[in-house]
Amino acid sequence: ELGAEGIRLNTVTPGWIFTERQVGEYFVGPKAKKHLAYLAGVQSLPLKITAGDVANHILFYLSDASRASTGHNCVVDGGWLLE
């Protein structure tokens, strides 16, 4: 209903993001290997996704490059939901 006004609605859904807090909580000490192995098992892409990766998708939706896109949910999870 807002398309006639030129308003687009898109969302970005992040998966596991390697922030300072997450790294400090899950990826130091004896459990680090366990958590990394888990992520390697559920993500299709062997990436440590950062806030910058999510920001790049948001910047795309804010740019004219996405001017014909509306109603999309962009999942930034390295393929986790493909499981």
Coordinates of C-alpha atoms in Angstrom, one line a residue:
E1 CA 0.0 0.0 0.0
L2 CA 3.0 2.3 0.5
G3 CA 4.6 1.5 -2.9
A4 CA 2.5 4.2 -4.6
E5 CA 4.3 6.7 -2.3
G6 CA 7.7 5.3 -3.3
I7 CA 8.2 3.7 0.1
R8 CA 9.9 0.3 0.1
L9 CA 10.0 -2.1 3.0
N10 CA 12.8 -4.6 3.2
T11 CA 14.4 -6.3 6.2
V12 CA 17.7 -7.8 7.0
T13 CA 17.9 -10.8 9.4
P14 CA 21.4 -11.6 10.7
G15 CA 22.6 -14.9 11.9
W16 CA 25.5 -15.4 14.2
I17 CA 27.6 -12.2 14.2
F18 CA 31.2 -12.1 15.5
T19 CA 31.1 -9.1 17.7
E20 CA 33.5 -8.4 20.6
R21 CA 30.9 -9.5 23.1
Q22 CA 30.1 -12.8 21.2
V23 CA 33.8 -13.6 20.7
G24 CA 34.6 -12.8 24.4
E25 CA 31.7 -15.0 25.6
Y26 CA 31.9 -18.0 23.2
F27 CA 35.2 -18.1 21.5
V28 CA 37.9 -17.8 24.2
G29 CA 38.8 -20.6 26.6
P30 CA 38.0 -24.3 26.5
K31 CA 34.7 -24.0 24.7
A32 CA 36.0 -22.1 21.7
K33 CA 36.7 -25.1 19.6
K34 CA 33.3 -26.6 20.3
H35 CA 31.5 -23.4 19.3
L36 CA 33.6 -22.9 16.1
A37 CA 32.9 -26.6 15.2
Y38 CA 29.2 -26.0 15.7
L39 CA 29.2 -23.0 13.4
A40 CA 31.2 -24.8 10.8
G41 CA 28.6 -27.6 10.8
V42 CA 25.6 -25.3 10.4
Q43 CA 26.8 -22.6 8.0
S44 CA 27.2 -23.4 4.3
L45 CA 29.9 -20.7 4.0
P46 CA 33.0 -21.0 6.2
L47 CA 32.8 -17.4 7.3
K48 CA 33.0 -15.4 10.5
I49 CA 30.2 -13.0 9.8
T50 CA 30.8 -9.5 11.1
A51 CA 28.6 -6.5 11.7
G52 CA 30.2 -5.0 8.5
D53 CA 28.7 -7.9 6.5
V54 CA 25.2 -7.0 7.8
A55 CA 25.8 -3.3 7.2
N56 CA 26.7 -4.0 3.6
H57 CA 23.3 -5.5 3.0
I58 CA 21.6 -2.6 4.7
L59 CA 23.6 -0.2 2.6
F60 CA 22.4 -2.0 -0.5
Y61 CA 18.8 -1.6 0.5
L62 CA 19.4 2.1 1.2
S63 CA 21.0 2.7 -2.2
D64 CA 19.4 3.2 -5.6
A65 CA 20.8 -0.2 -6.6
S66 CA 17.8 -1.7 -4.8
R67 CA 15.2 0.7 -6.1
A68 CA 13.0 -2.1 -7.5
S69 CA 13.2 -4.2 -4.4
T70 CA 10.5 -4.3 -1.8
G71 CA 9.0 -6.9 0.5
H72 CA 12.3 -8.8 0.8
N73 CA 13.9 -10.3 3.9
C74 CA 17.7 -10.7 3.3
V75 CA 19.1 -13.4 5.6
V76 CA 22.8 -12.8 6.4
D77 CA 23.7 -16.1 8.1
G78 CA 26.3 -17.8 5.9
G79 CA 23.7 -20.3 4.8
W80 CA 22.7 -21.4 8.2
L81 CA 19.0 -21.6 7.3
L82 CA 19.7 -23.9 4.3
E83 CA 20.2 -26.7 6.8

